[in-house]
Amino acid sequence: MPLDPSSQVGRARYMRWASHIAGSALGIFSTILGNALIFLIVARALSPSEFGKYGQAYAVCSMFGLVVDFGYPQRLLRDLPHYVAEHGNVPARILHLKLVLTALVTPVTLGLSIFLAGGAWVLGAILWVGIALISYGNFFGSVMRADGRHVRDSINLLIANLLGAATTGIIALAPSPSPKELALGTLVIGLTYLPLARLSALATARIVPEPVSLAKLREEFFGGITYASDIFVARAYGFVDVILLSAMVAPASVGIYQLGQKLMQIALPFAQAFNNVLLPIFARQFHRGAQSKAASLAPIIIMGTAGLIGFLMFSLIGPLVIGLAFSPAYHPLKTLMPLFGGVILIRFITASLAILMTSSGMQSTRLRINALALITFVPSALALSSLFGLSGMLAALIASAALSASLYALFIFRSSR
């Protein structure tokens, strides 16, 4: 049935969406406390050069954290009913696979983060343990979100991230805090969120015990590799760009770029709030054969408007924030704020189209598009950043997202004909 905002049914449906989105947005706001806000505190406490090294280690740990996630925050939103139908509830093989992936990527993560951060092995170790714990917490949080319990998960995230931000803030008040000391905030988040999420998830769901089996692990791995690869290539931009810049510019320039990136990441995670709510809704409509063209326009209009607001705020208010809140060493960032706003706008539009792609079962097509965009991003980012510096890197990000959005729209249009 087409969504008609003028009808009672249409209004009621939009109100339910709005309620769920608000609950999910609270969780995203909580995540911002544990990511972007902590980074802003760290940036104020460190010089651009030290902040650049901190960010390099964080980028590596976060990138491999996506491997441990293995796409479950996305997959469970769509496939939890299938798990329940097939296994009676959430099978233990998911946790078994995450443990295997953690063991495999830990040596690589620590080695690369230590190399990029100039031998700061303690910094890399603290960040990696915190991010790995958060990944396991996100698994349990995804179980709740897939069951519509967005508010409960959001409260857990809020508690954990408030404690993490408070820890970082207290450490930042000390004379000359070190990067490894400031990294303890991320560890506090993981140590808090994982037990809270586990207790809350298992209040209504349960883990179905089963012995560790190579055959089951292989089945689970290949069953989720499309989701994992899709999420990795979609979210790797926030880490790959930092790693590429580390090879092209000085740590101080990396620090300036990362301050803008983290300000941008205050806005970008809210696209996930729409995804958390709209993806299960549209997936159910698709399975029932009830997805209409009118309904498909809703995420594009809503998220496109949100992206435009982000662009205007970054272009008009962003330079003022940089000038007032940060030392003159970071002021070169002022001229880059409209470009960061442009990334926000195109990313929101791309995310709205991605919801339609995934809910319609075009996950493998979406993966191929994202992989193509990432593959073309790497050489273009290296070339443009070598010619134009930080603005070149941002131009490469915008071009890559625009390529994904164009191809998404093409396949959605073809499938609806």
XYZ file of C-alpha atoms in Angstrom:
417
model
C 0.000 0.000 0.000
C 1.590 3.346 -0.967
C 2.516 5.630 1.896
C 0.117 8.553 1.896
C 1.118 11.214 4.447
C -2.379 12.697 4.265
C -4.036 9.458 5.377
C -4.264 8.191 8.928
C -2.426 5.018 7.971
C 0.367 6.992 6.343
C 0.692 9.386 9.283
C 0.723 6.537 11.801
C 3.401 4.745 9.843
C 5.584 7.851 9.637
C 5.119 8.407 13.385
C 6.311 4.882 14.122
C 9.307 5.450 11.884
C 10.050 8.735 13.605
C 9.825 7.122 17.038
C 12.207 4.316 16.117
C 14.579 6.720 14.347
C 14.662 8.945 17.438
C 15.552 5.959 19.609
C 18.238 4.864 17.185
C 19.522 8.437 16.914
C 20.043 8.438 20.680
C 22.313 5.450 20.214
C 24.177 7.206 17.424
C 24.552 10.283 19.633
C 25.966 8.010 22.311
C 28.452 6.564 19.838
C 29.515 10.086 18.902
C 30.406 10.677 22.548
C 32.725 7.694 22.377
C 34.274 8.538 19.026
C 34.127 12.069 17.729
C 33.865 13.832 21.094
C 36.770 11.878 22.538
C 38.816 12.751 19.464
C 38.000 16.433 19.891
C 39.141 16.275 23.513
C 42.320 14.501 22.459
C 42.945 17.077 19.701
C 42.730 19.926 22.210
C 45.137 18.116 24.545
C 47.761 17.216 21.920
C 49.699 19.005 19.223
C 48.684 18.286 15.610
C 51.723 16.024 15.241
C 50.942 13.924 18.329
C 47.270 13.877 17.409
C 48.193 12.631 13.944
C 50.072 9.665 15.415
C 47.198 8.891 17.779
C 44.781 8.987 14.864
C 46.975 6.764 12.711
C 46.956 4.025 15.367
C 43.207 4.460 15.894
C 42.524 4.225 12.155
C 44.377 0.919 11.849
C 42.644 -0.597 14.889
C 39.231 0.570 13.694
C 39.789 -0.801 10.190
C 40.564 -4.268 11.540
C 37.707 -3.877 13.991
C 35.463 -3.987 10.918
C 36.889 -7.439 10.173
C 35.883 -8.623 13.649
C 32.438 -7.027 13.172
C 32.107 -9.205 10.046
C 29.051 -7.285 8.924
C 26.837 -8.541 11.772
C 25.561 -5.077 12.777
C 24.043 -4.954 9.271
C 23.335 -8.625 8.707
C 21.368 -9.163 11.914
C 19.061 -6.259 11.100
C 17.924 -8.170 8.034
C 18.511 -11.827 8.885
C 17.754 -12.253 12.602
C 14.316 -13.814 11.827
C 16.065 -16.379 9.611
C 18.509 -17.275 12.398
C 15.628 -17.686 14.839
C 13.642 -19.816 12.391
C 16.589 -22.058 11.553
C 18.368 -22.354 14.912
C 15.717 -21.443 17.470
C 17.579 -18.256 18.384
C 21.038 -16.747 17.922
C 23.522 -19.591 17.256
C 26.830 -19.660 19.142
C 28.715 -20.115 15.865
C 28.536 -16.344 15.361
C 30.601 -15.735 18.497
C 32.930 -18.595 17.582
C 33.625 -16.978 14.226
C 34.237 -13.579 15.814
C 36.748 -15.143 18.223
C 38.624 -16.795 15.353
C 38.714 -13.523 13.400
C 39.965 -11.653 16.476
C 42.831 -14.110 16.934
C 43.798 -13.860 13.259
C 43.833 -10.075 12.898
C 45.291 -9.082 16.295
C 48.984 -9.572 15.349
C 48.512 -7.703 12.053
C 46.613 -4.875 13.737
C 49.200 -4.341 16.450
C 52.105 -4.585 14.042
C 50.712 -2.028 11.587
C 49.507 0.391 14.266
C 52.890 0.267 15.991
C 54.643 0.931 12.681
C 52.474 3.930 11.759
C 52.497 5.397 15.263
C 56.284 5.353 15.446
C 56.730 2.391 17.782
C 54.039 3.351 20.300
C 53.021 -0.264 20.988
C 51.179 0.487 24.227
C 48.978 3.027 22.418
C 48.066 0.492 19.734
C 47.398 -2.269 22.268
C 45.064 -0.145 24.410
C 43.088 1.090 21.407
C 42.807 -2.390 19.902
C 41.499 -4.044 23.078
C 38.922 -1.270 23.484
C 37.751 -1.456 19.864
C 37.581 -5.273 19.902
C 35.426 -5.205 23.054
C 33.141 -2.631 21.437
C 32.784 -4.950 18.421
C 31.496 -7.752 20.646
C 29.171 -5.298 22.366
C 27.860 -4.217 18.961
C 26.964 -7.822 18.188
C 24.655 -7.998 21.214
C 23.415 -4.478 20.490
C 22.521 -5.529 16.951
C 20.387 -8.354 18.320
C 18.393 -5.776 20.273
C 18.127 -3.342 17.356
C 16.949 -6.098 15.023
C 14.212 -6.842 17.566
C 13.145 -3.177 17.634
C 14.762 -2.447 21.031
C 16.622 0.632 19.859
C 16.109 2.649 23.046
C 17.554 -0.016 25.358
C 20.675 -0.338 23.248
C 20.926 3.441 23.020
C 20.875 3.756 26.809
C 23.656 1.183 27.116
C 25.721 3.074 24.557
C 25.049 6.365 26.312
C 26.237 5.031 29.677
C 29.398 3.493 28.203
C 30.317 6.473 26.077
C 29.648 9.014 28.820
C 32.066 7.106 31.040
C 34.617 6.938 28.210
C 34.331 10.626 27.399
C 34.534 11.545 31.089
C 37.660 9.404 31.489
C 39.303 11.072 28.517
C 38.284 14.520 29.737
C 39.757 13.946 33.196
C 43.023 12.650 31.725
C 43.175 15.646 29.348
C 43.134 18.010 32.352
C 46.458 16.630 33.581
C 49.688 18.418 32.630
C 51.027 17.102 29.299
C 48.885 13.949 28.938
C 50.333 11.313 26.620
C 48.467 9.668 23.697
C 48.488 6.264 25.429
C 46.913 7.761 28.559
C 44.199 9.445 26.498
C 43.514 6.109 24.755
C 42.148 4.708 28.028
C 38.784 6.352 27.270
C 38.205 3.903 24.397
C 39.097 0.983 26.647
C 36.594 2.155 29.277
C 33.847 2.228 26.623
C 34.512 -1.378 25.613
C 34.718 -2.623 29.202
C 31.376 -0.970 29.974
C 29.340 -1.509 26.799
C 30.021 -5.228 26.288
C 28.579 -6.451 29.624
C 25.653 -4.020 29.451
C 24.757 -5.066 25.892
C 25.122 -8.764 26.678
C 22.851 -8.610 29.723
C 20.223 -6.570 27.887
C 20.226 -8.729 24.748
C 19.973 -12.001 26.651
C 16.975 -10.706 28.608
C 14.810 -11.466 25.564
C 17.094 -13.479 23.278
C 19.485 -16.310 23.974
C 22.609 -17.831 22.516
C 21.942 -21.369 21.310
C 24.919 -23.433 22.523
C 26.675 -25.645 20.016
C 30.133 -27.230 19.807
C 32.846 -25.500 17.841
C 32.779 -26.958 14.348
C 34.977 -26.161 11.395
C 32.096 -26.943 9.040
C 29.748 -24.559 10.865
C 32.410 -21.843 10.970
C 32.984 -22.239 7.237
C 29.243 -22.093 6.574
C 28.845 -18.983 8.723
C 31.869 -17.329 7.124
C 30.708 -17.802 3.555
C 27.129 -16.973 4.510
C 28.202 -13.571 5.814
C 31.181 -12.668 3.630
C 29.031 -10.494 1.368
C 27.778 -8.427 4.304
C 31.242 -8.242 5.844
C 32.887 -7.180 2.604
C 30.155 -4.654 1.867
C 30.424 -2.988 5.283
C 34.215 -3.044 5.116
C 34.464 -1.299 1.783
C 31.664 1.123 2.701
C 33.197 2.184 6.015
C 36.891 1.784 5.262
C 37.074 5.298 3.821
C 37.347 6.825 7.299
C 40.446 4.756 7.941
C 42.016 4.191 4.525
C 42.212 7.942 3.860
C 44.168 8.459 7.085
C 46.546 5.615 6.262
C 47.090 6.949 2.734
C 47.678 10.470 4.040
C 50.247 9.093 6.469
C 52.358 8.118 3.470
C 51.919 11.489 1.741
C 52.064 14.246 4.368
C 53.606 15.014 7.747
C 51.907 13.823 10.987
C 50.862 17.426 11.767
C 48.873 17.601 8.511
C 47.325 14.217 9.304
C 46.281 15.652 12.665
C 44.636 18.684 11.041
C 42.783 16.443 8.579
C 41.642 14.120 11.341
C 40.158 16.960 13.351
C 37.947 17.814 10.381
C 37.188 14.138 9.841
C 36.032 13.687 13.414
C 33.864 16.796 13.237
C 32.359 15.290 10.090
C 31.788 12.033 11.931
C 29.541 13.847 14.368
C 27.078 14.103 11.475
C 27.741 10.970 9.411
C 26.716 8.368 12.029
C 23.161 9.717 12.028
C 22.751 8.093 8.613
C 23.094 4.809 10.520
C 20.094 5.778 12.658
C 17.942 5.829 9.529
C 19.508 2.570 8.387
C 18.833 0.826 11.721
C 15.127 1.647 11.472
C 14.320 1.723 7.759
C 16.286 -1.338 6.608
C 14.237 -3.915 8.590
C 11.003 -2.152 7.560
C 11.825 -2.121 3.854
C 13.240 -5.661 4.006
C 9.912 -6.925 5.405
C 7.996 -4.990 2.744
C 10.176 -6.493 0.025
C 9.652 -10.044 1.298
C 5.886 -9.425 1.327
C 6.000 -7.859 -2.129
C 4.566 -4.648 -0.678
C 7.392 -2.196 -1.382
C 6.018 0.713 -3.439
C 7.743 3.402 -5.472
C 6.218 6.096 -3.266
C 7.616 4.463 -0.144
C 11.032 4.150 -1.773
C 11.280 7.924 -2.096
C 10.949 8.422 1.661
C 14.546 7.577 2.716
C 15.989 9.567 -0.198
C 14.025 12.713 0.690
C 14.580 12.436 4.440
C 18.272 11.632 4.315
C 19.007 14.023 1.467
C 17.508 16.848 3.521
C 19.586 15.840 6.559
C 22.731 15.804 4.412
C 21.981 19.272 3.043
C 21.599 20.620 6.576
C 24.969 19.108 7.464
C 26.603 20.712 4.433
C 25.245 24.158 5.318
C 26.299 23.869 8.957
C 29.837 22.849 8.079
C 30.185 25.567 5.440
C 28.746 28.413 7.508
C 29.396 27.498 11.135
C 32.333 25.095 10.890
C 35.076 27.724 10.402
C 33.797 29.661 13.423
C 33.971 26.536 15.596
C 37.548 25.852 14.537
C 38.592 29.424 15.276
C 36.986 29.509 18.716
C 37.586 25.995 20.046
C 41.048 25.051 18.801
C 44.552 26.443 18.819
C 45.934 28.391 15.822
C 47.886 25.283 14.805
C 44.566 23.780 13.638
C 43.239 26.901 11.875
C 44.254 25.759 8.338
C 41.230 23.466 8.681
C 38.843 26.445 8.283
C 39.129 26.532 4.502
C 38.449 22.792 4.257
C 35.139 22.787 6.129
C 32.885 23.230 3.032
C 34.564 20.189 1.467
C 33.910 18.141 4.591
C 30.293 19.322 4.347
C 30.186 18.124 0.746
C 31.280 14.664 1.876
C 28.418 14.636 4.402
C 25.830 15.557 1.763
C 26.844 12.929 -0.785
C 27.276 10.242 1.901
C 23.728 10.754 3.197
C 22.310 10.474 -0.304
C 24.368 7.357 -0.958
C 23.242 5.791 2.345
C 19.559 6.310 1.472
C 20.029 4.483 -1.825
C 21.996 1.736 -0.047
C 18.969 1.038 2.181
C 16.864 0.374 -0.919
C 19.574 -1.803 -2.439
C 19.969 -4.015 0.638
C 16.263 -4.305 1.445
C 15.589 -5.386 -2.149
C 18.096 -8.203 -1.919
C 20.768 -6.578 -4.105
C 23.469 -7.028 -1.471
C 25.971 -8.647 -3.849
C 25.445 -5.868 -6.403
C 25.952 -3.265 -3.698
C 29.175 -5.008 -2.693
C 30.529 -4.906 -6.230
C 29.681 -1.214 -6.518
C 31.337 -0.396 -3.198
C 34.404 -2.435 -4.093
C 34.705 -0.610 -7.416
C 34.377 2.750 -5.670
C 37.048 1.866 -3.100
C 39.419 0.481 -5.724
C 39.142 3.673 -7.780
C 39.370 5.816 -4.638
C 42.866 4.658 -3.670
C 44.742 5.822 -6.800
C 42.645 8.976 -7.138
C 43.241 9.851 -3.484
C 46.989 9.382 -3.854
C 47.080 11.443 -7.039
C 44.838 14.280 -5.860
C 46.399 14.530 -2.394
C 49.878 14.683 -3.937
C 48.715 17.592 -6.135
C 46.340 19.465 -3.816
C 47.102 18.176 -0.340
C 44.220 17.693 2.096
C 41.649 19.250 -0.253
C 42.629 16.665 -2.863
C 41.866 13.845 -0.454
C 38.418 15.311 0.239
C 37.735 15.714 -3.471
C 38.576 12.032 -3.945
C 36.129 11.104 -1.162
C 33.330 13.116 -2.781
C 34.006 11.613 -6.218
C 34.034 8.065 -4.841
C 30.721 8.521 -2.991
C 29.164 10.127 -6.082
C 30.205 7.107 -8.160
C 28.541 4.743 -5.669
C 25.354 6.834 -5.537
C 25.097 6.972 -9.338
C 25.482 3.222 -9.722
C 23.051 2.522 -6.859
C 20.444 4.715 -8.522
C 20.992 3.000 -11.872
C 20.399 -0.497 -10.509
C 17.430 0.582 -8.384
C 15.828 2.186 -11.439
C 16.449 -0.892 -13.559
C 14.983 -3.236 -10.930
C 11.820 -1.149 -10.557
C 10.992 -1.060 -14.266
